[in-house]
Amino acid sequence: MSFIELKHLNKFYPISGAKDFQALKDINLSLDKGELVSIIGESGSGKSTLMNLLGGLDSQFSGEITVDGKKMSTFKDQDFVNYHKEKIGFVFQSFNLVSHLSVLDNVTLAMTLSNVDKKTRNERAKEVLKQLGLEEQYHKKPSQLSGGQKQRVAIARALVNDPDIIIADEPTGALDSQTTDQVLDIIQEIAKTGKLVIMVTHSEKVAARSTRVVTIDDGKIIGDVRQGELQTHENTFGLEKKAKSKNLSFFAAIRLALLNMKEKLGRNILIALGGSIGIMSVIVMLSLGAGVNDYLTKTMNANVNPLVSEVKMPIARGSNASSSVAADSSVMATTPAGTRPSGPPAGVTQSDPFAEENLQELRNIPHVAELNLAYTSFTIGSDNVIYEGSKYAFMTFGTTSGMTDSNILYGTFPAEGEILVTEGIANQMGATAEEAIGKEVTLSVTIDGEKLEKNYVISGIYTAGQSIGAFESVYISSESFDLLTAENNLEVKPNVVYLVSDDPKNTQAIKDEVATLGYRGSSADMLASTFTKMLDIFTYILSGVAGISLFVSAIMILTVLYISVVERTQEIGVIKAIGGRKKDIRRIFVSESFLIGLFSGLLGVGIAYLITVVGNIIVQNLFDTAILNMTPAFAIFGIVTSIIISMLSGLLPAQKAASLDPVEALRHD
């Protein structure tokens, strides 16, 4: 049985609106190893069609092609891939070398697609190139070679995997007569090693060097002439042992992508720069939001005890949001009916008092080490500090539970008979903050609907720092508060609880549990939460606007990769002809989009970092603070986002490249 057998082979090309065109008509042919066969015929005779079918570039035919006992009609996609890698090598008239690869990389390309290790494939390629007289040309690009050298490189690429069949399509068509003879000598030597060499040509000179000439005309074989036998010798181009074919690895695809990107370095730098602008914009917006948020949190935390969480009762359903008191008589002070109103006067806001079951529920929260009771109220226009006959209004009144040393601007915490006042009250009294300490004043305050007055000495000046919600305030100790209410026959339940955690790390978890149970936190916490949400919204909006440039960069990458597919159509055809799978083609192009995304992301992160550093220096000099906080998470987010967008943009061009017909791709100019 011959190595290749063609039986009743027919090939039809569909023509729109007309009967199919028959390019090959009932071809019957047997070919064996060691033959140097020329298939000759005029243009349009069907010789190229026959070559494409023999080479497995076209699998649509009727009849049968049998290669080494295997019927090509039964081949699946992977069988054709293996056929191209192991059985056949192509030599093209126009050389079809990959312009951005060196001579060595062009020859090793077939082995790269088979995932042969670098050392092995380089040694094998150098061995074949040396036999073809190209040992000094390893690192040159195809553009630096003569026509004869290019064809020898193409022959080396066809031989490197030691195939059984060499198909040469017009191998001397682009060469002068002297170089033609040199190339034909090499082809004869290849045939003498026992390989089946098939040359498709219209040249009588080429056919004269063959052992067999098959003439084809109008799709039919009209002649088959044997011209003698070649004297075979040892296969000097052969491999000692053929490795089992594998597939292109991810890292090999990355390397091929890098080599191509290097060829178009300027264009790829501009693409990466364009993509980086969007990434940089998003990262800067996120950094700005995080920085402002951190500034607010840091400022507020500087004025509170990190172990303490303030808790208030939830606003009763149906009550006014600005005024809520308990209706239960046990909570109210025991005074004769009709002597005071049923709630606080207008302008007074008090939280509901805590019942014992509420306190027990709070004690049971994990990590609560201590529970302190306190009282607070908020008024508008009814509470005053009286000094030398003048009234100085304040809004917030309460006990000092939960305060830290940072809340004392001057002086000390109040003892019994003493109060803290804000710096604003001290200044209104006509004294500096320090001069106000020690002065005796009258405190006029509404507690549980009763107007109470008592003389106190100012022990210190209270400050809320730069935190949100700082009003003129007065504070007394819990002991002084109990004494004041007892002297006026009032029984006032605590309406604020301070939970002390066992570790600062657990404070936020306690606050979260308090919210889950339905209680309210401090006014400062609620204000901070509101500002944080507003800030997050603005940050996301600004990031979204900045993200528009990401969409633009995605379109840019998509367009450039489509252009790249067109530019490299012939290269894609070559890769398929030497055993590249559709998956390999996709992997190479997706790898390019991955690298573009990676470089864009890294560049965007670098620019964003530079902006944050310079921006913080400027803001620090102007406002003594930094408001740009670029975290590692933002950098990682930027890089990952860039890669994802770039790879998604590259999917369509990659699929287009993978779906190209190898025959049409090889014909592309």
XYZ file of C-alpha atoms in Angstrom:
669
model
C 0.000 0.000 0.000
C 1.352 3.425 -0.991
C 2.045 6.055 1.668
C -0.563 8.388 0.135
C -3.503 7.158 -1.919
C -6.141 9.292 -3.606
C -9.250 7.490 -4.804
C -11.991 9.159 -6.820
C -11.127 12.518 -5.284
C -13.483 15.356 -6.223
C -13.597 18.928 -5.046
C -16.497 21.338 -5.536
C -16.630 25.058 -4.780
C -20.082 26.535 -4.198
C -20.936 29.508 -6.401
C -23.777 31.784 -5.385
C -26.747 31.518 -7.730
C -25.044 28.968 -9.989
C -24.069 25.338 -10.148
C -21.093 24.370 -7.982
C -17.724 24.621 -9.684
C -15.808 21.313 -9.809
C -12.092 21.991 -9.333
C -10.949 18.335 -9.129
C -12.534 15.537 -11.087
C -12.169 11.898 -10.071
C -8.482 12.041 -9.131
C -6.778 8.698 -8.516
C -3.129 8.813 -7.464
C -0.637 6.881 -5.329
C 2.504 8.457 -3.869
C 5.335 6.895 -1.881
C 8.178 8.027 0.341
C 11.443 8.684 -1.468
C 9.685 10.191 -4.448
C 10.260 13.707 -5.689
C 6.993 14.464 -7.412
C 6.198 17.559 -9.468
C 2.555 18.424 -10.024
C 2.431 20.707 -13.031
C -0.325 22.520 -14.821
C -1.489 25.909 -15.964
C -3.062 28.423 -13.603
C -6.571 27.282 -12.673
C -5.850 23.656 -13.547
C -6.467 22.495 -9.980
C -2.893 21.851 -8.831
C -3.104 24.286 -5.853
C -6.448 22.787 -4.855
C -4.860 19.342 -4.888
C -1.957 20.646 -2.807
C -4.329 22.121 -0.182
C -6.198 18.824 0.108
C -2.991 16.783 0.401
C -1.711 19.232 2.998
C -4.881 19.051 5.078
C -5.515 22.784 4.672
C -8.870 22.014 3.049
C -10.940 19.151 4.403
C -14.059 19.525 2.245
C -13.961 16.912 -0.531
C -15.609 13.755 -1.784
C -13.778 10.513 -2.460
C -10.928 9.435 -0.239
C -7.426 10.498 0.771
C -5.487 7.906 2.735
C -2.210 8.861 4.463
C -0.095 6.147 6.056
C -3.169 3.901 6.203
C -5.437 6.525 7.808
C -8.414 7.988 5.962
C -8.451 11.766 6.000
C -12.266 11.789 5.831
C -12.309 10.447 9.404
C -9.961 13.136 10.749
C -11.233 15.365 13.537
C -9.806 18.828 14.239
C -7.098 17.464 16.525
C -6.162 14.834 13.919
C -5.536 17.607 11.377
C -3.471 19.485 13.980
C -1.325 16.396 14.591
C -1.082 15.786 10.842
C 0.348 19.264 10.315
C 2.752 18.898 13.237
C 4.014 15.377 12.573
C 3.397 14.345 8.989
C 3.780 17.359 6.763
C 5.891 20.441 6.191
C 5.133 23.347 3.845
C 7.472 25.434 1.705
C 5.751 28.433 0.129
C 6.610 30.468 -2.963
C 6.487 33.755 -1.035
C 8.366 32.183 1.909
C 5.661 33.279 4.414
C 8.184 33.974 7.156
C 6.951 35.888 10.203
C 8.585 39.285 9.826
C 8.936 40.137 13.529
C 10.563 36.806 14.433
C 14.240 36.032 14.011
C 15.417 33.257 11.692
C 15.794 30.960 14.689
C 12.314 31.781 16.034
C 10.762 31.268 12.594
C 12.233 27.788 12.406
C 11.366 26.878 16.000
C 7.780 28.137 15.615
C 6.469 24.693 14.696
C 8.159 23.159 17.760
C 6.908 26.035 19.933
C 3.359 25.121 18.933
C 4.156 21.561 20.071
C 5.355 22.878 23.458
C 8.893 21.557 23.015
C 11.262 23.005 25.620
C 13.408 25.958 24.553
C 16.770 24.180 24.718
C 15.626 21.244 22.607
C 13.927 23.316 19.938
C 16.860 25.739 19.630
C 19.362 22.900 19.287
C 17.198 21.197 16.658
C 16.625 24.403 14.687
C 20.329 25.289 14.696
C 21.187 21.795 13.494
C 18.825 22.056 10.497
C 19.862 25.634 9.696
C 23.523 24.610 9.763
C 22.863 21.819 7.269
C 21.233 24.392 5.009
C 24.181 26.783 5.276
C 22.519 29.355 7.530
C 24.579 28.984 10.693
C 25.523 32.684 10.608
C 21.947 33.926 10.212
C 20.254 32.720 13.428
C 19.451 36.123 14.873
C 18.675 38.061 11.703
C 15.168 39.105 10.733
C 13.707 37.906 7.384
C 14.042 41.424 5.968
C 17.831 41.099 6.314
C 18.053 37.964 4.142
C 18.290 37.364 0.409
C 15.547 35.482 -1.457
C 17.518 32.239 -1.470
C 18.230 32.523 2.241
C 14.559 33.160 2.971
C 13.582 30.040 1.049
C 16.162 27.975 2.918
C 14.724 29.263 6.198
C 11.270 28.213 4.981
C 12.675 24.769 4.116
C 14.289 24.548 7.563
C 10.946 25.365 9.171
C 9.304 22.599 7.127
C 12.006 20.089 8.143
C 12.402 20.910 11.830
C 9.735 18.461 13.032
C 11.095 15.748 10.680
C 7.827 15.236 8.743
C 7.206 12.411 6.286
C 5.896 14.742 3.565
C 7.226 18.041 2.235
C 4.879 20.092 0.050
C 6.575 22.904 -1.828
C 4.317 25.423 -3.564
C 6.280 27.017 -6.424
C 9.458 26.829 -4.290
C 11.569 28.640 -6.891
C 8.978 31.047 -8.255
C 10.487 34.073 -6.513
C 14.143 33.153 -7.103
C 16.743 33.816 -9.798
C 18.164 30.930 -11.828
C 21.315 30.465 -9.758
C 19.408 30.447 -6.464
C 16.788 28.175 -8.039
C 19.429 25.534 -8.680
C 20.670 25.781 -5.097
C 17.172 25.348 -3.691
C 16.391 22.438 -6.029
C 19.624 20.727 -4.927
C 18.439 21.002 -1.323
C 14.980 19.662 -2.212
C 16.560 16.702 -4.030
C 18.706 15.976 -0.983
C 15.582 16.027 1.200
C 13.858 13.514 -1.109
C 16.920 11.254 -0.958
C 16.485 10.991 2.827
C 13.328 8.962 2.185
C 10.748 11.710 2.502
C 7.922 12.213 0.042
C 8.495 15.600 -1.584
C 5.680 17.106 -3.639
C 6.379 20.241 -5.656
C 3.540 22.226 -7.170
C 4.926 24.145 -10.122
C 4.422 25.297 -13.672
C 8.157 25.321 -14.396
C 9.559 22.666 -16.747
C 13.000 23.271 -15.218
C 11.728 22.315 -11.769
C 9.830 19.329 -13.149
C 12.996 18.086 -14.868
C 14.663 17.643 -11.461
C 11.844 15.379 -10.257
C 11.593 11.584 -10.318
C 7.958 11.803 -11.278
C 5.833 14.381 -13.070
C 2.062 14.450 -12.626
C 0.293 16.724 -15.091
C -3.118 18.110 -14.246
C -5.488 20.033 -16.479
C -9.059 21.203 -15.892
C -9.165 19.245 -12.643
C -8.079 15.932 -14.203
C -4.792 14.079 -14.213
C -3.728 13.844 -17.854
C -0.213 12.591 -17.332
C 1.868 10.632 -14.838
C 5.460 10.095 -15.963
C 8.260 8.515 -13.932
C 11.728 9.926 -14.657
C 13.914 7.549 -12.688
C 14.705 6.863 -9.069
C 16.662 8.846 -6.500
C 19.538 7.177 -4.749
C 18.443 7.327 -1.102
C 20.800 7.792 1.834
C 20.605 8.273 5.589
C 18.115 10.876 6.787
C 20.491 13.617 7.854
C 17.540 15.899 8.663
C 15.811 13.330 10.853
C 15.159 13.263 14.579
C 16.507 10.413 16.660
C 13.172 10.193 18.434
C 10.005 12.084 17.687
C 8.355 13.485 20.786
C 4.636 13.160 21.170
C 2.897 16.315 19.990
C 1.688 18.646 22.691
C -0.085 21.974 22.490
C 1.033 25.573 22.763
C 1.577 26.511 26.407
C 0.336 29.731 28.001
C 3.882 31.001 28.571
C 4.867 30.272 24.966
C 1.813 32.232 23.819
C 2.872 35.118 26.085
C 6.351 35.062 24.544
C 4.984 35.116 20.989
C 2.672 37.958 21.984
C 5.598 39.903 23.465
C 7.642 39.459 20.297
C 4.798 40.786 18.191
C 4.182 43.719 20.553
C 7.886 44.549 20.427
C 7.608 44.845 16.631
C 4.855 47.470 17.042
C 6.351 48.994 20.189
C 5.389 52.625 19.555
C 1.780 51.778 18.778
C 1.459 49.513 21.806
C 2.944 52.158 24.120
C 0.299 54.627 22.928
C -2.454 52.028 23.458
C -1.206 51.291 26.980
C -0.990 55.016 27.721
C -4.550 55.573 26.493
C -5.861 52.715 28.630
C -3.889 53.910 31.654
C -5.674 57.274 31.690
C -8.988 55.630 32.555
C -7.412 53.401 35.195
C -5.550 56.360 36.695
C -8.735 58.456 36.834
C -10.732 55.767 38.627
C -7.942 55.086 41.144
C -7.508 58.803 41.915
C -11.273 59.207 42.476
C -11.351 56.190 44.786
C -8.261 57.478 46.605
C -9.881 60.879 47.052
C -13.034 59.328 48.512
C -11.049 57.072 50.828
C -8.791 59.934 51.901
C -11.637 62.295 52.794
C -13.458 59.466 54.561
C -10.317 58.599 56.542
C -9.843 62.258 57.430
C -13.387 62.533 58.808
C -13.076 59.264 60.707
C -9.669 60.164 62.119
C -10.846 63.615 63.203
C -13.889 62.218 64.982
C -12.022 59.301 66.542
C -9.454 61.721 67.933
C -12.178 63.146 70.154
C -13.751 59.927 71.385
C -12.574 57.007 73.431
C -11.770 54.148 71.012
C -13.128 51.681 73.574
C -16.505 53.416 73.999
C -19.710 53.105 71.956
C -22.569 55.536 72.634
C -26.071 54.012 72.593
C -29.520 55.650 72.618
C -32.996 54.191 72.551
C -34.700 53.966 69.167
C -37.241 56.684 68.341
C -40.675 55.444 69.367
C -43.036 54.708 66.446
C -45.489 57.563 65.959
C -43.389 60.087 67.885
C -41.853 63.219 66.408
C -38.359 62.498 65.189
C -37.053 65.535 67.009
C -38.721 64.849 70.352
C -39.233 61.521 72.047
C -40.035 60.838 75.702
C -41.315 57.778 77.513
C -45.042 57.664 78.167
C -44.776 55.194 81.019
C -45.467 56.891 84.404
C -42.714 54.920 86.022
C -40.239 56.739 83.855
C -41.572 60.197 84.592
C -40.636 62.086 87.736
C -43.158 61.619 90.587
C -44.666 65.067 90.933
C -48.255 66.131 91.503
C -50.523 65.868 88.467
C -51.035 69.039 86.524
C -47.945 70.790 87.849
C -45.860 70.164 84.711
C -46.440 69.284 81.094
C -46.547 65.670 79.885
C -43.341 66.115 77.866
C -40.499 68.474 77.264
C -41.315 71.993 76.153
C -40.981 73.053 72.527
C -37.409 73.093 71.341
C -36.257 70.385 73.769
C -35.114 66.989 72.440
C -34.629 64.068 74.804
C -33.993 60.423 73.961
C -36.218 57.784 75.536
C -34.851 56.372 78.793
C -33.524 52.822 79.051
C -35.496 50.130 80.889
C -33.720 47.372 82.788
C -34.366 44.821 80.042
C -32.711 47.161 77.547
C -29.643 47.490 79.738
C -29.432 43.720 80.177
C -29.668 43.228 76.406
C -26.772 45.616 75.903
C -24.690 43.922 78.621
C -25.046 40.618 76.732
C -23.416 41.967 73.570
C -20.121 40.098 72.992
C -16.927 41.946 74.004
C -18.760 44.490 76.233
C -16.574 44.796 79.333
C -18.392 47.654 81.057
C -21.660 49.611 80.818
C -21.876 53.271 81.926
C -25.152 55.205 82.262
C -25.474 58.853 81.281
C -27.943 61.567 80.393
C -28.071 64.046 77.490
C -30.522 66.475 75.958
C -30.578 68.886 73.033
C -32.344 72.217 73.258
C -32.882 75.277 71.124
C -33.170 78.580 73.018
C -34.263 77.288 76.444
C -30.992 76.463 78.260
C -28.513 79.129 79.351
C -25.393 79.856 81.345
C -25.993 83.061 83.377
C -22.984 85.186 84.287
C -23.187 88.665 85.798
C -26.787 89.011 84.733
C -26.235 88.012 81.105
C -27.521 84.788 79.530
C -25.414 82.698 77.171
C -27.418 80.026 75.346
C -26.205 76.497 74.727
C -27.805 73.550 72.927
C -26.295 70.352 74.324
C -26.411 69.370 77.979
C -25.265 66.106 79.504
C -22.996 64.149 81.765
C -19.299 63.613 81.151
C -19.534 59.806 80.799
C -17.734 58.656 77.659
C -15.488 61.687 77.354
C -11.734 61.457 76.843
C -8.864 63.761 77.804
C -8.848 65.016 74.215
C -12.214 66.690 74.924
C -10.634 68.954 77.553
C -9.085 71.988 75.883
C -8.145 73.721 79.169
C -8.675 72.859 82.818
C -9.944 69.551 84.188
C -12.976 67.287 84.283
C -15.699 68.713 86.557
C -16.021 67.466 90.114
C -19.187 67.934 92.212
C -20.373 71.534 91.894
C -18.389 72.136 88.720
C -19.213 72.224 85.001
C -17.497 72.129 81.624
C -18.396 74.764 79.044
C -17.359 75.183 75.429
C -14.855 77.795 74.350
C -17.622 79.728 72.584
C -19.494 80.287 75.866
C -16.293 81.392 77.580
C -15.591 83.916 74.821
C -19.159 85.255 74.997
C -18.635 85.862 78.719
C -15.895 88.328 77.753
C -13.047 86.135 78.860
C -10.505 83.943 77.188
C -10.984 80.215 77.591
C -8.356 80.018 80.314
C -9.672 83.122 82.130
C -13.169 81.589 82.321
C -11.898 78.684 84.435
C -12.814 79.239 88.105
C -15.631 81.693 87.433
C -18.978 81.024 89.161
C -22.017 80.899 86.877
C -25.682 79.944 87.130
C -26.780 76.937 85.074
C -30.370 77.157 83.788
C -31.335 73.843 82.185
C -34.549 71.959 81.284
C -34.541 68.366 82.510
C -37.537 66.106 81.954
C -39.794 69.121 81.413
C -38.628 71.006 84.523
C -36.632 74.230 84.468
C -33.791 73.854 86.973
C -31.218 76.419 88.116
C -28.092 76.048 90.237
C -24.751 77.758 90.696
C -21.579 76.013 89.464
C -17.909 76.802 88.995
C -16.303 76.345 85.557
C -13.607 73.687 85.914
C -12.590 73.355 82.277
C -13.219 74.152 78.652
C -14.791 71.427 76.516
C -13.956 70.917 72.829
C -15.382 68.592 70.216
C -12.275 69.180 68.128
C -13.059 69.503 64.400
C -15.764 66.854 64.485
C -19.137 67.276 62.869
C -21.992 68.486 65.045
C -20.052 70.675 67.506
C -22.585 73.006 69.266
C -22.269 75.175 72.386
C -22.463 72.676 75.217
C -22.374 72.248 78.992
C -21.448 69.050 80.830
C -21.475 68.014 84.494
C -20.385 64.872 86.270
C -22.854 62.029 86.868
C -22.696 62.714 90.615
C -23.581 66.385 90.102
C -26.443 65.393 87.800
C -27.875 62.935 90.348
C -27.636 65.579 93.080
C -29.333 68.219 90.891
C -32.281 65.957 90.021
C -32.631 64.697 93.605
C -32.714 68.246 94.967
C -35.644 68.939 92.620
C -37.473 65.672 93.395
C -36.909 64.311 89.885
C -36.319 60.671 89.112
C -34.641 60.707 85.719
C -33.753 57.500 84.000
C -30.551 57.374 81.929
C -31.161 57.983 78.241
C -27.590 57.332 77.070
C -25.466 54.248 77.646
C -21.747 54.003 76.995
C -20.538 50.492 76.235
C -16.859 49.870 76.929
C -15.309 47.131 74.785
C -12.573 44.763 75.913
C -10.397 45.761 72.944
C -10.433 48.708 70.515
C -10.556 46.201 67.634
C -13.970 45.029 68.861
C -15.558 48.475 69.158
C -16.911 48.527 65.610
C -18.378 45.027 66.025
C -20.201 46.271 69.141
C -21.560 49.276 67.222
C -22.742 46.980 64.440
C -24.544 44.735 66.936
C -26.146 47.769 68.584
C -27.540 48.821 65.202
C -28.740 45.261 64.549
C -30.663 45.286 67.841
C -32.397 48.490 66.730
C -30.699 51.018 69.020
C -29.227 54.310 67.888
C -25.594 55.334 68.044
C -24.170 58.745 68.798
C -25.192 61.793 66.797
C -21.617 62.094 65.636
C -21.649 58.486 64.392
C -24.937 59.048 62.565
C -23.701 62.274 61.024
C -20.443 60.608 60.045
C -22.369 57.700 58.524
C -24.532 60.121 56.541
C -21.513 62.035 55.286
C -19.734 58.762 54.467
C -22.687 57.550 52.401
C -22.896 60.869 50.592
C -19.164 60.784 50.005
C -19.369 57.214 48.688
C -22.122 58.243 46.282
C -20.071 61.163 44.973
C -16.991 58.935 44.731
C -18.858 56.317 42.707
C -20.364 58.971 40.444
C -16.972 60.552 39.804
C -15.413 57.108 39.304
C -18.191 56.276 36.852
C -17.514 59.441 34.883
C -13.799 58.617 34.896
C -14.697 55.067 33.864
C -16.063 56.350 30.548
C -12.460 56.593 29.423
C -12.142 52.862 30.162
C -14.910 52.220 27.640
C -13.091 54.397 25.117
C -9.849 52.508 25.710
C -11.702 49.196 25.273
C -12.942 50.341 21.857
C -9.391 51.446 21.017
C -7.930 48.059 21.960
C -10.665 46.272 20.003
C -9.904 48.351 16.906
C -6.138 47.925 17.146
C -6.391 44.155 17.573
C -8.718 43.930 14.576
C -6.107 45.832 12.579
C -3.486 43.425 13.908
C -5.538 40.452 12.662
C -5.614 41.962 9.170
C -1.901 42.760 9.265
C -1.016 39.250 10.391
C -3.431 37.229 8.278
C -0.598 35.463 6.449
C 1.129 34.714 9.739
C -2.087 33.150 11.036
C -2.254 30.992 7.897
C 1.328 29.829 8.447
C 0.648 28.977 12.098
C -2.358 26.883 11.071
C -0.347 25.195 8.296
C 2.362 24.087 10.736
C -0.051 22.743 13.350
C -1.535 25.684 15.215
C -4.984 25.063 16.638
C -7.784 27.593 16.671
C -7.280 27.657 20.425
C -3.587 28.495 19.913
C -4.451 31.426 17.651
C -6.974 32.702 20.197
C -4.455 32.245 22.979
C -1.807 34.319 21.185
C -4.186 37.217 20.539
C -5.773 37.032 24.001
C -2.243 37.017 25.432
C -1.546 40.252 23.559
C -4.689 41.853 24.975
C -3.708 40.545 28.437
C -0.289 42.181 28.148
C -1.797 45.440 26.893
C -4.169 45.399 29.880
C -1.348 44.574 32.290
C 0.908 47.355 30.981
C -2.018 49.816 30.955
C -2.891 48.899 34.540
C 0.684 49.187 35.786
C 1.134 52.501 33.997
C -2.202 53.784 35.350
C -1.272 52.761 38.902
C 2.113 54.437 38.545
C 0.605 57.701 37.308
C -2.099 57.585 40.004
C 0.539 57.046 42.699
C 2.530 60.006 41.399
C -0.604 62.193 41.435
C -1.450 61.162 45.010
C 2.068 61.920 46.220
C 2.217 65.331 44.528
C -1.412 66.110 45.422
C -0.901 65.273 49.094
C 2.219 67.445 49.245
C 0.256 70.405 47.862
C -2.777 69.833 50.129
C -0.496 69.250 53.133
C 1.138 72.633 52.596
C -2.209 74.367 52.138
C -4.413 72.653 54.731
C -2.000 70.631 56.892
C -3.656 67.335 55.992
C -3.621 64.677 53.251
C -6.812 63.738 51.422
C -5.599 61.217 48.817
C -5.287 57.708 50.194
C -4.230 55.236 47.510
C -4.341 51.772 49.050
C -2.839 48.530 47.650
C -6.416 47.340 47.123
C -7.058 50.245 44.741
C -3.858 49.443 42.830
C -4.806 45.777 42.509
C -8.343 46.757 41.507
C -6.968 49.057 38.804
C -4.631 46.423 37.351
C -7.246 43.641 37.427
C -9.891 45.928 35.896
C -7.503 46.956 33.136
C -6.666 43.335 32.341
C -10.323 42.250 32.306
C -11.415 45.125 30.051
C -8.503 44.546 27.689
C -9.064 40.783 27.471
C -12.790 41.227 26.886
C -11.936 43.682 24.116
C -9.567 41.146 22.595
C -12.026 38.251 22.477
C -13.723 39.235 19.213
C -10.479 39.882 17.281
C -9.028 36.656 18.706
C -12.076 34.706 17.563
C -11.877 36.309 14.122
C -8.221 35.334 13.837
C -8.934 31.759 14.946
C -11.743 31.350 12.423
C -9.691 32.436 9.388
C -9.502 29.845 6.626
C -5.819 28.808 6.295
C -5.970 28.643 2.487
C -7.385 32.159 2.197
C -5.042 33.446 4.914
C -1.967 32.153 3.056
C -3.103 33.892 -0.134
C -3.505 37.214 1.671
C -1.117 39.954 0.570
